[in-house]
Coordinates of C-alpha atoms in Angstrom, one line a residue:
Chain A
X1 CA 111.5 -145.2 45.7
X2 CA 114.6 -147.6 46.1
X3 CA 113.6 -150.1 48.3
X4 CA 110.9 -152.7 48.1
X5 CA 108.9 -151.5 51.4
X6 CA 107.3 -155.3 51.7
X7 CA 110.8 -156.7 51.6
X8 CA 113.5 -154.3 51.5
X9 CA 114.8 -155.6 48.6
X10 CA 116.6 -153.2 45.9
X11 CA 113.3 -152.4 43.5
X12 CA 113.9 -152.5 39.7
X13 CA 111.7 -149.4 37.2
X14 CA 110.6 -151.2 34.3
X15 CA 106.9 -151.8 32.5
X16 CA 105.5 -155.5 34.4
X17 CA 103.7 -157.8 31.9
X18 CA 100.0 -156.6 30.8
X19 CA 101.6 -153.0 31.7
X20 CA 101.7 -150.1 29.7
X21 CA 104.2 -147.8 32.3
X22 CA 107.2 -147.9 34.0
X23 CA 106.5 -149.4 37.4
X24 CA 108.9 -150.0 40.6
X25 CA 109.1 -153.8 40.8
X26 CA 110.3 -156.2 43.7
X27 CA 112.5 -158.7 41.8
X28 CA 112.6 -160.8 44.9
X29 CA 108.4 -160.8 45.8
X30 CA 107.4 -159.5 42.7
X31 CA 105.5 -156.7 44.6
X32 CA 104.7 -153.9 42.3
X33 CA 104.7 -150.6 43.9
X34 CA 102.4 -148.1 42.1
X35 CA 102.2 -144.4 42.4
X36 CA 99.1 -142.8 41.5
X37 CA 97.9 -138.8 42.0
X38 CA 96.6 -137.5 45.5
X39 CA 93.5 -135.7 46.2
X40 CA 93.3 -132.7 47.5
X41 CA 90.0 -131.7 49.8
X42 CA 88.9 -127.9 50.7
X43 CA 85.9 -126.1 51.1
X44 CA 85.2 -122.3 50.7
X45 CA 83.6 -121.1 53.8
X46 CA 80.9 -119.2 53.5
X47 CA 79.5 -116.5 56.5
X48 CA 77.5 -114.0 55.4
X49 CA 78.9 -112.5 52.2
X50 CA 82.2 -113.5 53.5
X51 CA 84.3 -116.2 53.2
X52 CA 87.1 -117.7 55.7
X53 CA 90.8 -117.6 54.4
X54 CA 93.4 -119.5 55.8
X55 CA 97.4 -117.7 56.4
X56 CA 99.9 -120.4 55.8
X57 CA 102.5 -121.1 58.6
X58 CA 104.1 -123.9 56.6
X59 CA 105.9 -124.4 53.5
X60 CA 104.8 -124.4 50.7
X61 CA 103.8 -120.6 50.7
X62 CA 104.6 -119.5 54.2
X63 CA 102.7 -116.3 54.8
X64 CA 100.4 -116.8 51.4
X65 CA 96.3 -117.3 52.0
X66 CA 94.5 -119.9 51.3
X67 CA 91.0 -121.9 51.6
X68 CA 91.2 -125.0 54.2
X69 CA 92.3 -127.6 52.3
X70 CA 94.7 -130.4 52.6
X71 CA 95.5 -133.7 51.4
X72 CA 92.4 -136.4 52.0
X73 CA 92.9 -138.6 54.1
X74 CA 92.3 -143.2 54.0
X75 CA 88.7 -144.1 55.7
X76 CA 87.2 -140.9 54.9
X77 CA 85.0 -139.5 52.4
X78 CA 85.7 -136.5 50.2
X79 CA 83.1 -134.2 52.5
X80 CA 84.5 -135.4 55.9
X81 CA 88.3 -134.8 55.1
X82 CA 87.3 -131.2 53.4
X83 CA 85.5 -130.4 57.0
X84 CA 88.6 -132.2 58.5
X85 CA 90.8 -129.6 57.3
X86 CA 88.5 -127.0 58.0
X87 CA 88.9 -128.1 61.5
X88 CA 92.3 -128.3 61.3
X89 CA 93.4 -125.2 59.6
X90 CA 91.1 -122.6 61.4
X91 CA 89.6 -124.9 63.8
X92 CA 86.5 -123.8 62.3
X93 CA 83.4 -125.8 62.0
X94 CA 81.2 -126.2 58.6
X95 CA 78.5 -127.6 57.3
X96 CA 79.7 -128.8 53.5
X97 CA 77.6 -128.0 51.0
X98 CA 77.9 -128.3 47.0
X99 CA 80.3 -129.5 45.3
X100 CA 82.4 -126.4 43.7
X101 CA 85.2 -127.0 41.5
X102 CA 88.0 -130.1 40.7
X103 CA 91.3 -129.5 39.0
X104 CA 93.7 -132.3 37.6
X105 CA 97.3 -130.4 38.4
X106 CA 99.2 -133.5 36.3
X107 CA 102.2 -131.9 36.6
X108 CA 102.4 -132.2 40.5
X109 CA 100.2 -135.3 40.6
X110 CA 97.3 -134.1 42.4
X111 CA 93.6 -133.8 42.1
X112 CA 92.0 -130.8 43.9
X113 CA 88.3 -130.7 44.8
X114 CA 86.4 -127.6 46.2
X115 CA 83.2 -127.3 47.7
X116 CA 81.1 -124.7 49.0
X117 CA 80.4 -125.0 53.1
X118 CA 78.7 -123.3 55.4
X119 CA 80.6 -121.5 58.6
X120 CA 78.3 -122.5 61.2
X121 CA 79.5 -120.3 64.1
X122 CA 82.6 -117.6 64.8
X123 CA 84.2 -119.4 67.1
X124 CA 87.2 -119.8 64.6
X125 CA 91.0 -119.5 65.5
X126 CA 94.4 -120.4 63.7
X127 CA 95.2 -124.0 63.7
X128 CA 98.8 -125.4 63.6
X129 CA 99.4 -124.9 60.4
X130 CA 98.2 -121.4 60.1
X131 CA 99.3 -118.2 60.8
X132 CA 96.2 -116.7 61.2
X133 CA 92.3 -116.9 60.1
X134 CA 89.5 -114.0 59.0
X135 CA 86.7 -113.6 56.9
X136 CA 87.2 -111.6 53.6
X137 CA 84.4 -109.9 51.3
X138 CA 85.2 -109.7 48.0
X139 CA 86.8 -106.3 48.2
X140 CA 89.1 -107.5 50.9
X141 CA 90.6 -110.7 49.1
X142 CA 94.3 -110.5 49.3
X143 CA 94.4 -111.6 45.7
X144 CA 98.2 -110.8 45.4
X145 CA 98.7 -112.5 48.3
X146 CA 96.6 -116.2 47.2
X147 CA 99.5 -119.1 48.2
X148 CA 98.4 -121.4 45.0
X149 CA 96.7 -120.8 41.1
X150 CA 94.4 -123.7 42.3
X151 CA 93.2 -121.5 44.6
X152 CA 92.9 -118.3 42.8
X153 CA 91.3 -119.5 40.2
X154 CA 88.0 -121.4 41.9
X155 CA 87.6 -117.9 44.0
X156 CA 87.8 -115.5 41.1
X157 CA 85.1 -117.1 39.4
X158 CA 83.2 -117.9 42.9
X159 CA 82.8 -113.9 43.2
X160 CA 82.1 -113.6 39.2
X161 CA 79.7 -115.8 39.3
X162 CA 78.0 -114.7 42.8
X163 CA 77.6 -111.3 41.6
X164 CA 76.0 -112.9 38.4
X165 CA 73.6 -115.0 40.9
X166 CA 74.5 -118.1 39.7
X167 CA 77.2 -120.3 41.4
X168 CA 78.3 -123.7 39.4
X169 CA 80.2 -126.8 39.2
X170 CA 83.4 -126.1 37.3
X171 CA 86.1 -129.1 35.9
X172 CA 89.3 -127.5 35.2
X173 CA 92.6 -128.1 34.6
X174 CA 96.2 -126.0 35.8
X175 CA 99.0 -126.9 34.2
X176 CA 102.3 -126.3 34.4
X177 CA 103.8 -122.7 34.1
X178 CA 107.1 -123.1 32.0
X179 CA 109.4 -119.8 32.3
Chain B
X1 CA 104.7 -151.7 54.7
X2 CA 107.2 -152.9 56.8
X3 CA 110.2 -151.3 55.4
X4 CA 111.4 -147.8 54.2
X5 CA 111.4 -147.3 50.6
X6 CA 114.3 -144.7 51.2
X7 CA 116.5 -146.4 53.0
X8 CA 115.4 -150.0 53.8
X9 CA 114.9 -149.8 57.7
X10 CA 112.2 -151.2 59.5
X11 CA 109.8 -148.7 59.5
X12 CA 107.7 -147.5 62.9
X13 CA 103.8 -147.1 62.6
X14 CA 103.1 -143.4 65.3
X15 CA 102.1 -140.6 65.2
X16 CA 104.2 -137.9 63.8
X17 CA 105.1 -134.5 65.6
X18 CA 102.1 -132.1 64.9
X19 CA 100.5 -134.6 63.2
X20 CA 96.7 -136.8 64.7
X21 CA 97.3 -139.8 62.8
X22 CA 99.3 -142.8 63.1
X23 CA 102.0 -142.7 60.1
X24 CA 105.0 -145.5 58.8
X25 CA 107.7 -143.7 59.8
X26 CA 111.3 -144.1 59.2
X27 CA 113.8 -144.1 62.4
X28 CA 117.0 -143.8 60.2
X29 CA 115.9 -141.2 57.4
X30 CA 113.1 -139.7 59.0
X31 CA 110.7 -139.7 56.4
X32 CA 107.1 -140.3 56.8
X33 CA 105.5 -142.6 54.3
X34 CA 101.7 -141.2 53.8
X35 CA 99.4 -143.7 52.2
X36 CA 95.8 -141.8 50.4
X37 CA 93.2 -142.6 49.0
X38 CA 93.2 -143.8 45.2
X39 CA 91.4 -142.3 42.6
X40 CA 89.4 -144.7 39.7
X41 CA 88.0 -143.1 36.9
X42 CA 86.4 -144.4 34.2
X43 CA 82.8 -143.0 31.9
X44 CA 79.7 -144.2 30.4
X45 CA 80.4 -144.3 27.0
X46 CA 76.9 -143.5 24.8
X47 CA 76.2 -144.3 21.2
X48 CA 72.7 -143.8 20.4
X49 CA 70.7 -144.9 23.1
X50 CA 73.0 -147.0 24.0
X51 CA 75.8 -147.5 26.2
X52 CA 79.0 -149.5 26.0
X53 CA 80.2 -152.4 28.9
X54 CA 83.2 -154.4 29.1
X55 CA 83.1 -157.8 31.0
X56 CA 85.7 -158.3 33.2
X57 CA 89.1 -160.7 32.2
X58 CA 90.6 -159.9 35.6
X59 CA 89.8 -160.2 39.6
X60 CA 88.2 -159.2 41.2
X61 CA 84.8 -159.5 40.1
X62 CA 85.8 -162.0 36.7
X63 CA 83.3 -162.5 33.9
X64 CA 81.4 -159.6 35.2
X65 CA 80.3 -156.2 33.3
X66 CA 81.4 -152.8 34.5
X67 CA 82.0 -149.6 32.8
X68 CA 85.5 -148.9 31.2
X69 CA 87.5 -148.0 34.2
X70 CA 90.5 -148.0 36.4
X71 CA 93.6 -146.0 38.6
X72 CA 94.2 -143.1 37.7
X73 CA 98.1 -142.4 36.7
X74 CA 100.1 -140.1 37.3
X75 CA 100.8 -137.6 35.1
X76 CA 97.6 -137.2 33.6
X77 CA 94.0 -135.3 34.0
X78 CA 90.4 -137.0 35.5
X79 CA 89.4 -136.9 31.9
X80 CA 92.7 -138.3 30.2
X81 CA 92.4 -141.1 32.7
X82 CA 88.7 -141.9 31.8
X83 CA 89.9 -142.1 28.2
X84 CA 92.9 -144.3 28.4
X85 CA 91.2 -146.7 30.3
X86 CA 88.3 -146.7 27.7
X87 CA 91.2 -147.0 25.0
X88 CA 92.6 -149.8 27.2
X89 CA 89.9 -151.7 28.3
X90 CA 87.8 -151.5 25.1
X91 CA 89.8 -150.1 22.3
X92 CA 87.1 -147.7 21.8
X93 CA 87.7 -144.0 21.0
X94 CA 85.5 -141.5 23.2
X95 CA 84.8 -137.6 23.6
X96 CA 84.9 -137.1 27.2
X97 CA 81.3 -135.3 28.4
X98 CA 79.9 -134.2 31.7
X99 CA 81.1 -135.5 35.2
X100 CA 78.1 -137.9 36.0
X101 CA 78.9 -139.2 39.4
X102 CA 81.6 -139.0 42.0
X103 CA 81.7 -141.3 44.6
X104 CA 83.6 -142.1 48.0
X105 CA 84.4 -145.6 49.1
X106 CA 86.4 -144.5 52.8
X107 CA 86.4 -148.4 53.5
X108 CA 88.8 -149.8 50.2
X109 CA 90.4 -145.7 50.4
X110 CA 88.8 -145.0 46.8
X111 CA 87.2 -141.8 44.9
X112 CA 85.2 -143.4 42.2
X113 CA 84.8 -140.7 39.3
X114 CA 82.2 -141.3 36.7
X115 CA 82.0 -139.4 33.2
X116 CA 79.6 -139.4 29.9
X117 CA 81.2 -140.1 26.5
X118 CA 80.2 -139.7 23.5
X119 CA 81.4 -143.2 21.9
X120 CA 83.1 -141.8 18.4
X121 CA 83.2 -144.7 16.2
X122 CA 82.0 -149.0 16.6
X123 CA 85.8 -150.2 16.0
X124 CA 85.7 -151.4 19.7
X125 CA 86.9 -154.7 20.6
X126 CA 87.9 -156.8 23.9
X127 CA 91.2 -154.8 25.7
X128 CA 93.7 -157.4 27.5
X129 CA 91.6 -157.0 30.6
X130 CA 88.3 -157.5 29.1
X131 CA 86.7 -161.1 28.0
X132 CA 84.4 -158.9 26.2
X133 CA 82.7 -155.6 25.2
X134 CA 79.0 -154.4 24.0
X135 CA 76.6 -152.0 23.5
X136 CA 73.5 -152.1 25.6
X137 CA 69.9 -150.5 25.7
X138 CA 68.3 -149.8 29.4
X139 CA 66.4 -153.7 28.7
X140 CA 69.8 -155.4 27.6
X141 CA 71.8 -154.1 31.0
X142 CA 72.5 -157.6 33.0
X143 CA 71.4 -155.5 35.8
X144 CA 72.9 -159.3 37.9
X145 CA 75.9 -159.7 36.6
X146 CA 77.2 -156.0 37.1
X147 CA 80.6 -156.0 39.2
X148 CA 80.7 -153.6 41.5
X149 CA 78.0 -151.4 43.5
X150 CA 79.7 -148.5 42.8
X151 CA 78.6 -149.2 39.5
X152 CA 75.2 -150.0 39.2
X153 CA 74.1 -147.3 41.6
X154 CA 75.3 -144.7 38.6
X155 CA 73.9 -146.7 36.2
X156 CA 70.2 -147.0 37.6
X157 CA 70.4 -143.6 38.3
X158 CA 71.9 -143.2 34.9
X159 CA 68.8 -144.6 32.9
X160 CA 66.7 -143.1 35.7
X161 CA 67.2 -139.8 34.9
X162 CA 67.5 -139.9 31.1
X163 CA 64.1 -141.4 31.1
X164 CA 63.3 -138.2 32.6
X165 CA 65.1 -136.4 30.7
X166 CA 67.5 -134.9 32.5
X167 CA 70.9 -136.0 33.5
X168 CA 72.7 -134.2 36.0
X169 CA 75.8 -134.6 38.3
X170 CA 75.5 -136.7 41.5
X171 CA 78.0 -137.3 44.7
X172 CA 77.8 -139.7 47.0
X173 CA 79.1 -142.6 49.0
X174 CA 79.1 -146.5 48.8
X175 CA 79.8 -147.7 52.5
X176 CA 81.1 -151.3 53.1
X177 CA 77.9 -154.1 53.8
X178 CA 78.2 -155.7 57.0
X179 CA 76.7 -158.7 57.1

């Protein structure tokens, strides 16, 4: 940010009054533009014993699977923008069910949350941004092949805990992997 | 917004090129300025069978009792955020618990997200936003003078359920009142 977008004016980083952080500040309207995480909505797909995985035809991960998911959306709730991208992605339609997993990623600035839906018919086909969409059993899961940790991780304990017959809420974290 | 953050230009609200909604779009850099939905978090912070409020210092809602909470800021987890707006708000120390509640409020563009705490010691006191800050019991609540919906609903619930004896996660949504 280097531009007050209210006024156009040159913005200034510094801690406003009452603060605690370092916030971009309109000298000239005094606007103070906060930045604050995004959330991130998808579902898991569910047909059968299978579940619907997404091919990426965009960057980040070009080529790399995925679950629907995307960024949510202003006006909408955190169901409707996770069936929102299930339209989108694989124009595929589901009923959302439970509420599956959330991970803070601090590093990036994003909050992901997964839930569990229902694939209601089969009538699915790539959207936009994907390369392709199919339904994977466990045995099938491209797991080298995953575009993001965030993703990984919810599914590898969704089949753990399947075959154990008991699917739960989890709160996680993923941090950052320093090299 | 009216101008780009970027570059200063006069930004352009349309629709962008393979996207469906109506973005502020730059015409000399290009770049589209996405506005989400924010994320509040805050927690019901316990001690016996009790539970700590803060009254309000601040619009909206001034003079009125709420639950510590607040944005969440980049750069940090759900949980982190729950406890530095405890620390802020009431200058009382908490061990994060369970997610209680999540709620959606798609007509401010909000995700309300509600924890238990265990409150760790009584050194609380008054944070700059706060006029003041007590412990309750169910009777004590001043079920009238709560500020916000998005509170109360979790807190009924709240004291519903422990009467029961059992406390356990719940999503939802607060929609705006038209009246």
């Amino acid at each position: 940010m280097r531009y007050c977008s209210n006024c156009a004016t040159r913005v200034e980083l510094r801690v406003p009054q009452g603060d605690t952080l370092p916030r971009y500040v309109c000298p000239a309207c005094s606007v103070i533009h906060y930045q604050n995480p995004k959330i991130v909505v998808g579902c898991i797909p569910e047909w059968e014993d299978k579940i619907l995985l997404c091919r990426r035809a965009i960057e980040p991960r070009h080529g790399l699977w995925t679950v629907p998911s995307g960024f949510m959306e202003n006006a909408e709730t955190l169901g409707q923008g996770a069936e929102r991208e299930t339209l989108e992605e694989a124009n595929a339609r589901v009923q959302m069910g439970n509420l599956y997993a959330i991970y803070s990623l601090p590093h990036i600035n994003q909050v992901h949350v997964l839930f569990r839906a229902r694939l209601l018919d089969l009538d699915f086909k790539p959207g936009l941004e994907s390369l392709d969409v199919r339904l994977f059993s466990e045995e099938e899961i491209p797991w080298d092949k995953l575009a993001f940790r965030v993703i990984r991780e919810p599914l590898k304990r969704y089949f753990e805990e399947r075959r154990q017959g008991k699917l739960g809420f989890h709160m996680g974290t993923i941090e950052e992997i320093r090299q």
